[in-house]
Coordinates of C-alpha atoms in Angstrom, one line a residue:
M1497 CA -144.5 -17.1 18.2
R1498 CA -142.8 -18.4 21.3
R1499 CA -141.6 -15.4 23.2
Q1500 CA -138.6 -15.4 25.6
W1501 CA -140.8 -14.6 28.7
R1502 CA -142.4 -18.1 28.6
Y1503 CA -139.1 -19.7 29.5
G1504 CA -138.0 -17.2 32.1
A1505 CA -139.3 -19.2 35.1
F1506 CA -137.2 -22.2 33.9
A1507 CA -133.9 -20.5 33.1
L1508 CA -132.0 -22.4 35.7
V1509 CA -133.4 -25.8 34.6
A1510 CA -132.9 -24.9 31.0
G1511 CA -129.3 -23.9 31.6
M1512 CA -128.5 -27.1 33.4
T1513 CA -129.9 -29.2 30.6
L1514 CA -128.7 -27.0 27.7
S1515 CA -126.0 -29.4 26.6
L1516 CA -128.4 -32.3 26.5
L1517 CA -130.9 -30.2 24.5
A1518 CA -128.2 -29.3 22.1
T1519 CA -127.3 -32.8 21.3
A1520 CA -130.8 -34.3 21.6
P1521 CA -133.4 -32.1 19.9
P1522 CA -137.0 -32.5 21.1
P1523 CA -139.1 -35.1 19.3
P1524 CA -141.6 -33.8 16.7
A1525 CA -145.1 -33.0 17.9
P1526 CA -147.3 -36.0 17.6
I1527 CA -150.1 -35.8 15.0
P1528 CA -153.5 -37.1 16.0
R1529 CA -155.0 -39.8 13.8
P1530 CA -158.7 -40.8 13.7
L1531 CA -159.7 -43.9 15.5
A1532 CA -160.6 -46.8 13.2
E1533 CA -164.1 -46.4 11.9
G1534 CA -166.6 -49.1 12.9
G1535 CA -170.2 -49.9 13.3
R1536 CA -171.6 -51.0 16.7
Q1537 CA -169.1 -50.6 19.5
S1538 CA -167.3 -53.7 20.6
L1539 CA -167.9 -54.6 24.2
D1540 CA -165.1 -53.4 26.4
R1541 CA -163.4 -56.2 28.4
R1542 CA -164.3 -54.5 31.7
A1543 CA -167.9 -54.5 30.7
R1544 CA -167.8 -58.1 29.6
D1545 CA -166.5 -59.1 33.0
H1546 CA -169.0 -57.0 34.9
V1547 CA -172.4 -58.2 36.1
G1548 CA -174.7 -55.4 37.1
G1549 CA -177.8 -55.2 39.3
N1550 CA -176.9 -52.9 42.2
G1551 CA -174.1 -55.4 43.2
Y1552 CA -176.6 -58.2 43.6
W1553 CA -176.2 -60.4 40.6
T1554 CA -173.4 -62.8 40.1
K1555 CA -172.8 -65.2 37.3
D1556 CA -174.0 -68.1 39.5
R1557 CA -177.1 -66.3 40.6
L1558 CA -177.9 -65.8 36.9
R1559 CA -177.3 -69.5 36.4
R1560 CA -179.6 -70.5 39.3
A1561 CA -182.4 -68.5 37.8
F1562 CA -182.6 -71.4 35.3
R1563 CA -183.4 -74.9 36.4
G1564 CA -180.6 -77.3 35.7
G1565 CA -178.0 -74.7 34.7
E1566 CA -174.4 -75.5 35.1
R1567 CA -171.7 -73.2 36.6
A1568 CA -171.7 -69.9 34.7
K1569 CA -169.1 -69.3 32.0
D1570 CA -168.4 -65.9 30.3
G1571 CA -169.5 -65.4 26.8
S1572 CA -166.6 -63.9 24.7
G1573 CA -168.6 -62.9 21.6
P1574 CA -171.8 -63.1 19.6
V1575 CA -173.4 -66.5 19.8
V1576 CA -173.1 -68.1 16.3
D1577 CA -172.7 -71.6 14.8
I1578 CA -173.8 -73.3 18.0
D1579 CA -173.9 -77.1 17.8
D1580 CA -177.0 -77.7 20.0
P1581 CA -180.0 -80.0 19.0
K1582 CA -182.3 -77.5 20.6
L1583 CA -181.6 -75.0 17.8
S1584 CA -183.6 -75.0 14.6
G1585 CA -181.1 -73.5 12.2
Y1586 CA -183.7 -71.0 11.0
K1587 CA -182.9 -67.3 11.3
L1588 CA -185.2 -64.3 11.3
G1589 CA -187.3 -64.3 8.1
E1590 CA -186.8 -68.0 7.6
G1591 CA -189.0 -71.1 8.3
K1592 CA -192.6 -72.1 7.7
M1593 CA -195.3 -69.5 8.2
G1594 CA -196.9 -70.0 11.6
E1595 CA -194.3 -72.3 13.0
G1596 CA -192.0 -71.2 15.9
Y1597 CA -188.3 -71.9 16.0
N1598 CA -185.6 -71.7 18.6
F1599 CA -182.6 -69.6 17.4
A1600 CA -179.5 -67.9 18.6
G1601 CA -181.2 -64.5 18.8
I1602 CA -180.0 -61.0 17.8
P1603 CA -178.2 -58.4 19.9
Q1604 CA -181.2 -56.0 20.1
I1605 CA -183.5 -58.4 21.8
G1606 CA -183.0 -60.0 25.2
T1607 CA -184.5 -61.1 28.5
F1608 CA -184.7 -59.8 32.1
F1609 CA -183.6 -61.0 35.5
F1610 CA -184.7 -59.5 38.8
R1611 CA -185.4 -60.3 42.4
T1612 CA -188.7 -59.6 44.2
G1613 CA -187.5 -57.3 47.0
P1614 CA -184.4 -55.5 48.3
V1615 CA -183.5 -58.4 50.7
S1616 CA -185.0 -61.2 48.7
T1617 CA -182.9 -64.1 47.5
A1618 CA -185.5 -65.3 45.0
Q1619 CA -184.1 -64.9 41.5
V1620 CA -186.6 -64.4 38.7
H1621 CA -186.1 -64.8 35.0
T1622 CA -189.1 -63.6 33.0
C1623 CA -190.3 -61.6 30.0
S1624 CA -188.6 -60.3 27.0
G1625 CA -187.5 -56.8 25.8
A1626 CA -185.9 -55.0 22.9
V1627 CA -183.5 -52.0 22.7
V1628 CA -185.2 -49.1 20.9
N1629 CA -183.2 -46.5 19.0
S1630 CA -183.4 -43.3 21.0
P1631 CA -181.4 -40.1 21.5
S1632 CA -180.1 -41.3 24.9
G1633 CA -179.3 -44.8 23.7
T1634 CA -180.7 -46.3 27.0
I1635 CA -184.3 -47.4 26.1
V1636 CA -185.5 -51.0 26.5
I1637 CA -189.2 -51.7 25.8
S1638 CA -191.2 -54.5 27.4
A1639 CA -194.8 -55.3 28.5
A1640 CA -196.5 -53.5 31.4
H1641 CA -198.1 -56.6 32.8
C1642 CA -194.6 -58.0 33.4
W1643 CA -193.9 -55.2 35.9
Y1644 CA -197.2 -53.8 37.1
G1645 CA -197.6 -54.4 40.8
V1646 CA -194.3 -56.4 40.9
N1647 CA -191.7 -55.3 43.5
A1648 CA -188.9 -55.9 41.1
Q1649 CA -185.4 -55.1 42.4
S1650 CA -181.9 -55.4 40.9
I1651 CA -183.3 -55.6 37.4
V1652 CA -180.8 -56.5 34.7
F1653 CA -181.4 -57.0 30.9
I1654 CA -179.2 -59.3 28.8
P1655 CA -179.2 -58.8 25.1
Q1656 CA -179.1 -62.0 23.0
F1657 CA -179.0 -64.1 26.2
T1658 CA -178.6 -67.9 25.6
L1659 CA -178.0 -71.0 27.7
V1660 CA -175.6 -72.9 25.5
H1661 CA -175.3 -76.5 26.8
G1662 CA -176.5 -75.3 30.1
R1663 CA -174.1 -72.4 30.4
P1664 CA -175.3 -68.8 30.4
Q1665 CA -173.9 -66.6 27.6
A1666 CA -174.1 -62.8 27.6
P1667 CA -172.1 -61.7 24.5
Y1668 CA -173.3 -58.1 24.7
G1669 CA -173.1 -57.6 28.4
V1670 CA -175.4 -57.6 31.5
W1671 CA -177.1 -54.2 31.7
E1672 CA -178.4 -52.8 34.9
M1673 CA -181.7 -50.9 34.7
S1674 CA -181.4 -47.3 36.1
G1675 CA -182.8 -47.5 39.6
T1676 CA -186.2 -49.2 39.9
K1677 CA -188.2 -46.7 37.9
I1678 CA -190.3 -48.3 35.2
Y1679 CA -192.4 -46.1 33.0
I1680 CA -196.0 -47.4 32.5
D1681 CA -198.9 -45.4 31.1
P1682 CA -201.1 -44.5 34.2
R1683 CA -204.2 -45.7 32.2
Y1684 CA -202.8 -49.3 32.3
G1685 CA -204.6 -51.4 35.0
K1686 CA -207.5 -49.0 35.2
G1687 CA -210.9 -48.5 33.6
S1688 CA -212.6 -50.6 30.9
G1689 CA -210.6 -53.7 30.1
N1690 CA -208.0 -52.8 32.7
G1691 CA -206.2 -50.6 30.1
V1692 CA -204.8 -53.4 28.1
A1693 CA -204.3 -51.1 25.2
Y1694 CA -201.5 -49.5 27.2
D1695 CA -199.6 -52.7 28.1
V1696 CA -196.2 -51.2 27.4
A1697 CA -193.3 -50.6 29.8
I1698 CA -190.2 -48.5 29.2
L1699 CA -187.0 -49.2 31.2
T1700 CA -183.7 -47.3 30.9
A1701 CA -180.4 -49.1 31.0
A1702 CA -177.5 -47.5 32.9
P1703 CA -174.2 -47.1 31.0
N1704 CA -171.8 -50.0 31.6
V1705 CA -168.5 -49.7 33.4
A1706 CA -166.8 -48.6 30.1
N1707 CA -169.4 -45.8 29.8
Q1708 CA -171.0 -47.3 26.8
T1709 CA -174.8 -47.2 26.4
I1710 CA -176.7 -50.4 25.6
Q1711 CA -177.5 -48.9 22.1
D1712 CA -173.7 -48.3 21.6
V1713 CA -173.0 -51.9 22.1
A1714 CA -176.0 -53.9 21.0
G1715 CA -177.6 -51.5 18.5
G1716 CA -181.3 -50.8 18.5
L1717 CA -184.5 -51.1 16.6
D1718 CA -186.7 -48.3 15.2
M1719 CA -190.4 -48.3 15.9
A1720 CA -193.1 -48.1 13.2
I1721 CA -195.9 -45.9 14.7
D1722 CA -199.6 -46.6 14.0
S1723 CA -199.0 -49.6 11.7
A1724 CA -202.0 -51.4 10.3
T1725 CA -202.8 -54.5 12.4
Q1726 CA -203.5 -56.7 9.3
L1727 CA -200.2 -57.5 7.6
S1728 CA -199.1 -60.2 5.3
E1729 CA -196.0 -61.0 7.3
V1730 CA -194.9 -60.2 10.8
E1731 CA -192.0 -61.8 12.8
I1732 CA -192.4 -62.1 16.6
V1733 CA -189.5 -62.8 18.9
G1734 CA -189.4 -63.7 22.6
Y1735 CA -187.9 -65.8 25.4
P1736 CA -190.0 -68.6 26.9
E1737 CA -189.6 -68.7 30.6
S1738 CA -189.7 -72.5 30.9
D1739 CA -189.1 -75.7 28.9
S1740 CA -192.1 -77.4 27.3
S1741 CA -192.7 -81.0 28.1
D1742 CA -192.6 -82.0 24.5
H1743 CA -189.4 -80.1 23.8
T1744 CA -191.1 -77.7 21.4
Y1745 CA -189.7 -74.7 23.1
T1746 CA -186.9 -74.1 25.6
T1747 CA -185.9 -71.4 28.1
A1748 CA -182.3 -71.8 26.8
Y1749 CA -182.9 -69.8 23.6
P1750 CA -185.2 -67.1 22.2
R1751 CA -187.9 -68.2 19.8
H1752 CA -189.1 -66.6 16.6
C1753 CA -192.1 -67.1 14.3
R1754 CA -193.5 -65.3 11.2
N1755 CA -197.0 -65.3 9.9
A1756 CA -199.8 -63.0 8.7
T1757 CA -201.6 -61.0 11.3
T1758 CA -205.3 -60.2 11.9
T1759 CA -207.0 -57.6 14.1
Y1760 CA -208.0 -58.6 17.6
T1761 CA -210.4 -56.2 19.4
E1762 CA -210.8 -55.9 23.2
A1763 CA -212.4 -53.1 25.2
G1764 CA -212.6 -51.0 22.1
A1765 CA -208.9 -51.2 21.4
K1766 CA -207.3 -52.9 18.4
F1767 CA -204.4 -55.3 18.7
F1768 CA -202.3 -57.5 16.4
D1769 CA -203.2 -61.2 16.5
I1770 CA -201.0 -64.0 15.2
A1771 CA -201.0 -67.8 15.1
C1772 CA -197.6 -69.2 15.9
T1773 CA -196.7 -72.5 17.6
G1774 CA -194.8 -72.7 20.8
M1775 CA -194.7 -69.0 21.7
A1776 CA -195.2 -69.5 25.4
A1777 CA -195.4 -67.4 28.5
G1778 CA -192.2 -65.4 28.8
I1779 CA -192.3 -63.9 25.3
S1780 CA -194.3 -61.0 26.7
G1781 CA -192.6 -57.7 25.9
G1782 CA -190.8 -59.2 22.9
P1783 CA -191.0 -57.2 19.6
W1784 CA -193.2 -57.8 16.5
L1785 CA -191.0 -57.0 13.5
V1786 CA -191.5 -56.0 9.9
R1787 CA -189.0 -55.2 7.3
D1788 CA -188.9 -51.6 5.9
Q1789 CA -187.9 -50.6 2.4
S1790 CA -184.2 -50.7 3.3
N1791 CA -184.7 -54.3 4.6
S1792 CA -184.2 -53.2 8.2
W1793 CA -186.4 -54.6 11.0
K1794 CA -188.8 -52.2 12.7
I1795 CA -191.0 -52.8 15.7
V1796 CA -194.8 -52.5 15.0
A1797 CA -195.9 -54.1 18.3
I1798 CA -194.8 -55.9 21.4
T1799 CA -196.3 -59.1 22.8
G1800 CA -198.7 -58.0 25.5
G1801 CA -202.4 -57.4 26.0
G1802 CA -202.5 -59.1 29.4
Q1803 CA -204.6 -61.8 28.0
D1804 CA -203.5 -65.0 29.7
G1805 CA -200.0 -63.9 30.3
G1806 CA -199.7 -61.9 27.1
G1807 CA -199.3 -64.9 24.8
Y1808 CA -203.0 -65.7 25.0
T1809 CA -202.1 -69.3 24.3
D1810 CA -198.9 -71.0 23.3
D1811 CA -200.1 -71.0 19.7
E1812 CA -201.7 -67.6 19.5
S1813 CA -200.3 -64.2 20.5
V1814 CA -201.6 -60.7 20.9
G1815 CA -199.5 -57.6 20.1
V1816 CA -199.9 -54.1 21.5
P1817 CA -199.3 -51.6 18.6
M1818 CA -196.6 -48.9 18.7
T1819 CA -198.4 -45.6 18.9
A1820 CA -197.8 -42.0 19.8
N1821 CA -198.5 -42.9 23.4
V1822 CA -195.4 -45.2 23.4
S1823 CA -193.3 -42.4 21.9
A1824 CA -194.5 -40.1 24.7
L1825 CA -193.6 -42.7 27.3
I1826 CA -190.1 -42.9 25.9
R1827 CA -189.7 -39.1 26.0
K1828 CA -190.8 -39.2 29.6
A1829 CA -188.3 -41.8 30.5
E1830 CA -185.5 -39.8 28.8
R1831 CA -186.5 -36.6 30.6
F1832 CA -183.5 -35.6 32.7
E1833 CA -183.0 -33.1 35.5
P1834 CA -179.2 -32.2 35.7
G1835 CA -179.6 -30.7 39.1
E1836 CA -180.6 -34.0 40.7
G1837 CA -177.8 -36.0 42.3
R1838 CA -175.1 -33.4 41.8
D1839 CA -174.0 -30.3 43.8
W1840 CA -173.3 -27.7 41.1
S1841 CA -171.3 -25.6 43.5
Q1842 CA -168.7 -28.3 43.0
A1843 CA -168.5 -27.8 39.3
R1844 CA -165.0 -26.6 38.1
L1845 CA -164.8 -26.6 34.3
M1846 CA -167.2 -26.8 31.4
A1847 CA -166.8 -27.5 27.6
A1848 CA -169.4 -28.1 24.9
G1849 CA -169.0 -30.3 21.9
D1850 CA -170.6 -32.8 19.5
F1851 CA -170.1 -36.2 21.0
G1852 CA -172.9 -37.9 19.0
A1853 CA -175.8 -38.1 21.5
V1854 CA -178.2 -36.3 19.2
E1855 CA -177.3 -35.5 15.6
S1856 CA -176.5 -31.7 15.2
S1857 CA -176.9 -31.1 19.0
D1858 CA -174.0 -30.5 21.4
D1859 CA -173.3 -32.1 24.7
L1860 CA -171.6 -30.6 27.8
V1861 CA -168.6 -32.0 29.7
V1862 CA -168.3 -30.9 33.3
T1863 CA -165.5 -31.5 35.7
W1864 CA -166.0 -31.5 39.5
L1865 CA -163.9 -30.7 42.5
D1866 CA -163.8 -34.4 43.5
G1867 CA -161.9 -35.2 40.3
K1868 CA -164.8 -36.8 38.4
S1869 CA -165.9 -35.7 35.0
D1870 CA -169.4 -36.2 33.5
L1871 CA -170.8 -35.9 30.0
Y1872 CA -174.3 -34.4 29.8
L1873 CA -176.0 -35.6 26.7
G1874 CA -177.7 -32.8 24.7
S1875 CA -181.3 -33.1 23.8
G1876 CA -181.6 -30.5 21.0
N1877 CA -184.0 -28.5 23.1
V1878 CA -182.4 -25.5 24.8
K1879 CA -185.3 -25.2 27.2
S1880 CA -184.5 -28.7 28.5
P1881 CA -181.0 -29.1 27.1
F1882 CA -179.9 -32.5 28.5
M1883 CA -181.4 -35.9 28.5
G1884 CA -178.9 -38.0 30.4
V1885 CA -175.4 -38.1 31.9
K1886 CA -172.4 -40.5 31.4
R1887 CA -169.2 -40.7 33.4
V1888 CA -166.1 -39.7 31.5
W1889 CA -163.5 -40.0 34.3
E1890 CA -163.6 -41.2 37.9
D1891 CA -160.7 -39.3 39.4
A1892 CA -158.4 -37.6 36.8
A1893 CA -160.1 -34.2 36.5
S1894 CA -158.5 -32.7 39.6
S1895 CA -155.2 -32.3 37.7
L1896 CA -156.8 -30.2 35.0
R1897 CA -156.5 -26.5 34.5
M1898 CA -158.7 -26.2 31.5
I1899 CA -160.8 -28.3 29.1
T1900 CA -162.1 -27.6 25.6
T1901 CA -163.5 -29.5 22.6
A1902 CA -162.3 -29.7 19.0
D1903 CA -162.0 -32.2 16.2
L1904 CA -158.2 -32.4 16.4
D1905 CA -158.0 -35.9 14.8
G1906 CA -160.2 -35.1 11.9
S1907 CA -162.7 -37.9 12.6
G1908 CA -165.8 -35.7 12.3
R1909 CA -166.6 -36.0 16.0
D1910 CA -165.4 -33.7 18.7
D1911 CA -162.5 -34.7 20.9
L1912 CA -161.9 -33.6 24.4
V1913 CA -158.7 -31.6 24.9
T1914 CA -157.3 -31.1 28.4
L1915 CA -154.7 -28.7 29.8
S1916 CA -153.2 -29.9 33.1
W1917 CA -151.6 -27.8 35.8
D1918 CA -148.1 -29.1 34.8
G1919 CA -148.6 -27.9 31.3
S1920 CA -149.3 -31.2 29.6
V1921 CA -151.9 -31.2 26.9
H1922 CA -153.9 -34.4 26.2
L1923 CA -156.4 -35.4 23.6
I1924 CA -159.2 -37.8 24.5
Q1925 CA -160.4 -39.0 21.2
D1926 CA -164.2 -39.3 20.4
P1927 CA -165.3 -39.9 24.1
G1928 CA -168.9 -39.9 23.0
S1929 CA -168.4 -43.2 21.2
G1930 CA -167.1 -45.0 24.3
S1931 CA -163.4 -44.5 23.4
R1932 CA -160.8 -43.8 26.1
R1933 CA -157.8 -43.3 24.0
R1934 CA -155.5 -40.5 25.3
L1935 CA -152.8 -38.9 23.3
H1936 CA -150.1 -36.6 24.9
L1937 CA -149.9 -33.7 22.4
N1938 CA -147.0 -31.6 23.7
R1939 CA -144.5 -34.0 25.1
N1940 CA -142.1 -32.4 22.6
D1941 CA -142.4 -29.0 24.2
P1942 CA -143.6 -29.2 27.9
L1943 CA -141.9 -26.0 29.2
T1944 CA -143.8 -23.6 27.0
W1945 CA -147.1 -24.9 28.1
V1946 CA -146.6 -24.4 31.8
N1947 CA -147.5 -20.7 31.0
A1948 CA -150.7 -21.6 29.2
R1949 CA -153.8 -20.6 31.1
Q1950 CA -156.7 -21.4 28.8
I1951 CA -157.3 -23.4 25.6
V1952 CA -160.2 -23.1 23.2
G1953 CA -160.8 -25.3 20.1
G1954 CA -162.3 -24.1 16.9
D1955 CA -161.7 -23.1 13.3
F1956 CA -159.4 -20.1 13.4
S1957 CA -157.6 -20.7 10.0
P1958 CA -158.3 -18.3 7.2
D1959 CA -157.9 -21.0 4.5
G1960 CA -161.7 -21.7 4.5
D1961 CA -161.4 -25.5 5.2
R1962 CA -164.2 -25.3 7.8
K1963 CA -162.4 -27.8 10.0
K1964 CA -162.5 -27.4 13.8
D1965 CA -158.9 -28.6 14.3
D1966 CA -157.2 -25.4 15.6
L1967 CA -156.3 -24.7 19.2
L1968 CA -156.4 -21.1 20.7
V1969 CA -154.2 -20.6 23.7
V1970 CA -154.4 -17.8 26.4
W1971 CA -151.0 -17.4 28.0
A1972 CA -150.1 -16.2 31.5
D1973 CA -149.6 -12.6 30.3
G1974 CA -153.0 -12.4 28.7
T1975 CA -151.8 -12.7 25.2
T1976 CA -153.3 -15.2 22.8
S1977 CA -151.9 -17.3 20.0
V1978 CA -153.3 -20.2 17.9
Y1979 CA -152.0 -23.5 16.7
L1980 CA -153.5 -24.2 13.2
H1981 CA -154.5 -27.6 11.8
V1982 CA -153.4 -29.7 14.7
S1983 CA -154.8 -32.7 12.8
K1984 CA -152.0 -32.2 10.3
H1985 CA -149.2 -30.5 12.2
G1986 CA -149.7 -31.3 15.8
L1987 CA -148.7 -28.6 18.3
S1988 CA -145.7 -27.7 16.3
K1989 CA -145.9 -23.9 15.8
D1990 CA -148.2 -21.2 17.0
H1991 CA -149.3 -17.9 15.4
R1992 CA -150.4 -14.6 16.8
W1993 CA -154.2 -14.4 17.3
P1994 CA -156.0 -12.2 16.3
I1995 CA -153.7 -11.1 13.4
G1996 CA -152.0 -8.1 14.9
G1997 CA -152.8 -9.1 18.4
L1998 CA -155.5 -8.1 20.8
A1999 CA -154.5 -4.4 20.7
G2000 CA -155.4 -4.5 17.0
L2001 CA -159.0 -5.5 17.4
K2002 CA -161.5 -3.4 15.4
G2003 CA -164.6 -1.9 16.8
S2004 CA -165.6 0.6 19.5
A2005 CA -164.0 -1.4 22.2
G2006 CA -160.9 -2.3 20.2
G2007 CA -157.5 -0.7 19.6
K2008 CA -154.5 -0.2 21.9
D2009 CA -156.6 1.5 24.5
G2010 CA -159.5 -1.1 24.4
P2011 CA -160.5 -3.1 27.5
L2012 CA -158.7 -6.3 26.3
A2013 CA -155.6 -4.6 24.9
G2014 CA -153.8 -5.8 28.1
G2015 CA -154.9 -9.4 27.5
V2016 CA -157.7 -11.9 28.2
K2017 CA -158.4 -12.3 31.9
G2018 CA -161.6 -14.3 32.5
P2019 CA -163.7 -17.2 31.2
I2020 CA -163.4 -17.7 27.4
T2021 CA -165.5 -19.9 25.0
A2022 CA -165.7 -20.3 21.3
G2023 CA -168.9 -20.3 19.1
N2024 CA -170.6 -18.6 16.2
F2025 CA -171.6 -15.2 17.3
G2026 CA -171.1 -13.1 14.2
G2027 CA -172.2 -15.2 11.3
G2028 CA -168.7 -15.2 9.7
S2029 CA -166.8 -18.2 8.4
L2030 CA -164.4 -18.5 11.4
T2031 CA -164.9 -19.4 15.0
D2032 CA -165.7 -16.5 17.2
V2033 CA -164.9 -16.0 20.9
M2034 CA -166.8 -14.7 24.0
V2035 CA -164.7 -13.3 26.8
V2036 CA -166.1 -12.6 30.3
G2037 CA -163.7 -10.7 32.6
R2038 CA -162.3 -7.5 33.9
G2039 CA -161.3 -4.8 31.4
K2040 CA -158.6 -2.2 31.9
D2041 CA -161.1 -0.1 33.9
G2042 CA -161.6 -2.9 36.4
R2043 CA -165.2 -3.6 35.4
T2044 CA -166.3 -7.1 34.7
R2045 CA -168.1 -7.3 31.3
A2046 CA -168.6 -9.6 28.4
W2047 CA -167.2 -9.1 24.9
L2048 CA -167.6 -10.9 21.6
I2049 CA -164.6 -11.2 19.3
T2050 CA -165.9 -12.0 15.8
D2051 CA -164.4 -12.1 12.3
D2052 CA -165.1 -9.5 9.7
P2053 CA -164.6 -10.1 5.9
P2054 CA -160.9 -11.0 5.4
K2055 CA -158.4 -8.5 3.8
G2056 CA -155.5 -9.6 1.8
G2057 CA -156.2 -13.3 2.7
L2058 CA -156.0 -12.5 6.4
P2059 CA -158.9 -12.5 8.9
V2060 CA -160.0 -9.2 10.5
Y2061 CA -161.4 -9.4 14.0
R2062 CA -163.8 -7.0 15.7
I2063 CA -164.6 -6.7 19.4
T2064 CA -168.0 -5.7 20.6
E2065 CA -169.3 -5.4 24.2
Y2066 CA -172.1 -7.8 25.0
D2067 CA -174.7 -6.9 27.6
L2068 CA -175.2 -10.0 29.8
E2069 CA -177.0 -8.0 32.4
A2070 CA -179.9 -7.4 30.0
A2071 CA -180.5 -11.2 30.2
G2072 CA -180.4 -11.1 34.0
I2073 CA -176.8 -12.3 34.4
D2074 CA -174.2 -10.3 36.4
P2075 CA -170.9 -10.8 34.6
A2076 CA -169.1 -10.7 37.9
D2077 CA -170.9 -13.9 38.9
V2078 CA -169.8 -15.8 35.9
V2079 CA -167.2 -18.6 36.6
A2080 CA -167.5 -20.8 33.5
T2081 CA -168.9 -20.6 30.0
A2082 CA -169.4 -23.2 27.2
A2083 CA -170.8 -22.3 23.8
G2084 CA -172.5 -24.8 21.6
N2085 CA -175.6 -25.8 19.6
F2086 CA -178.2 -26.7 22.2
D2087 CA -181.3 -25.9 20.1
D2088 CA -182.6 -26.9 16.7
K2089 CA -181.0 -23.9 14.8
A2090 CA -177.7 -25.7 13.9
T2091 CA -175.5 -22.9 15.2
T2092 CA -173.1 -22.8 18.1
S2093 CA -174.5 -19.5 19.5
D2094 CA -176.1 -20.9 22.7
V2095 CA -173.9 -20.4 25.8
M2096 CA -174.1 -22.4 29.0
I2097 CA -173.1 -20.1 31.9
G2098 CA -172.1 -21.3 35.3
T2099 CA -172.3 -18.8 38.2
R2100 CA -170.8 -18.5 41.7
N2101 CA -174.1 -19.4 43.4
A2102 CA -174.0 -22.9 41.7
G2103 CA -176.6 -21.9 39.0
L2104 CA -176.4 -23.1 35.4
Y2105 CA -178.1 -21.1 32.7
A2106 CA -178.6 -21.5 29.0
L2107 CA -178.5 -18.2 27.0
S2108 CA -179.8 -18.9 23.5
G2109 CA -179.0 -17.0 20.3
V2110 CA -175.9 -15.0 21.4
S2111 CA -175.1 -12.7 18.5
V2112 CA -173.4 -9.4 17.7
G2113 CA -175.9 -6.6 17.4
K2114 CA -178.5 -8.4 19.4
T2115 CA -179.3 -7.3 22.9
P2116 CA -180.3 -10.4 24.9
T2117 CA -183.5 -10.5 27.0
R2118 CA -184.6 -12.5 30.0
G2119 CA -186.7 -14.6 27.6
D2120 CA -183.4 -15.8 26.0
L2121 CA -182.3 -17.2 29.4
T2122 CA -183.3 -20.7 30.7
T2123 CA -182.5 -21.8 34.2
V2124 CA -181.0 -25.3 33.8
V2125 CA -179.9 -25.8 37.4
A2126 CA -181.5 -23.4 39.9
P2127 CA -178.9 -21.4 42.0
Q2128 CA -178.4 -22.4 45.7

């Protein structure tokens, strides 16, 4: 389908190099391959060498937070098989009931470091915490009494921290807590019993320098809500903040103990109570674990209660149960306002895709005028569609003409596809998983793509495979074509799209005299707007009559094995959006209906709107429109 006009601008260059091209045919189009499957993400080297905490923490400052520590040395992997007499050799679920043991720890549990003011040089190591599985992948749970009334600054959390032979080890990285915001139930510290029933704190960890979340790297633990407080076996874990005089416990390693629990009551609230030796101050905030039917650990409580430092005594501990209040606190911590910290008048490009933040909910990639790109993590709730943001690029986006999403490598997760001003097309594979692998897709045919203006990923193939591995291209003359099954063939051959071309579109706005018969000129996005088997397209732009409107191009039942496409005008103004103000669109699944019929709309006045349930035959209302970022 490559037409002669695409090469016209390069006739001189092409003529000069004709003899070379005749003797050296272009290489075949590269075919994307899925990244190797794996479980928890390995820690990126950049992240391993980085120590967070608003630029304050250094390896030696971490070391000085421990008495007697030697000069810090990087940990290069999980701490296993350590030859240290301080270790017991008993892992979780092992050892005598009621007896505490020092052990090498697990990645989901760690300890905190902070300083007591923005200019303080006092380094503090105290309390324990655990990574909780959550949509954002950022949640760390601890005890409120560790943080209530404390001017903690430069807080970092280190999963599976150990002090092996006096040298600090951080095999899963040093994670900076986002700002200094710590979420504590307002009832804590007030009223009867000082609110000890609410002795839970939620902190959020910022992504590391490789844009991985703490849950990506260390994994997380699920919570068991409203568990009975009398159980036959519970395992508690925590980090003592000092060494015992009789060498029972040490600050160098976490400690664990299992035993039956009883119910402890204070101020009308019920707590877990457990008898375990050597579980000293510092274990506060550490999780209380039980095994579920799949043999996975779940958190039923955290060490807290505020009774004598949370541990009550070294040999008896009190646990605050996981309840709906804790879940609500986590939701509050994950609540996100995308308009804060960013000037949306600087937004250039948008694309929606499934990068894995929340199962069956899409995320939004936004590029900015300063060259940066951010990934807004979808929440699954179109009324509050995002729950966090991760940086994708620092400075590469300024060279981009267009971005889209598609599963071009067949991995089951969306990839990010970019079109640069020089015509180069790149694939960034599975960016939601922390990958940064880039593949140049059209190095075999760069001249053709200089005339590409827009790209849209989707399933445009009539073979019924339901794979989102096709790439639709809008060319400089407004015509469109599609590359089918890029995961199998690369960008080797394009085909006319729709079949018969834009002038052949069915419907009241179709035909050779239809508004788009002269080509697509305006923002375009792909979604499911007609209920058919193939990907549909929304176009916002000027028609032949000069008016700016929106149209839906949807597939009808196929004829003779070929798809039939219909064009229908869509009334954006009925939802309160002037089509002339639209500068960017991105369709995806931003609600709980498992369709890609919600459209993010960026406008000239720096507003961002979510229009839910876009569909042929349905006139939108203002009730379908949610203001995500208020216009300026």
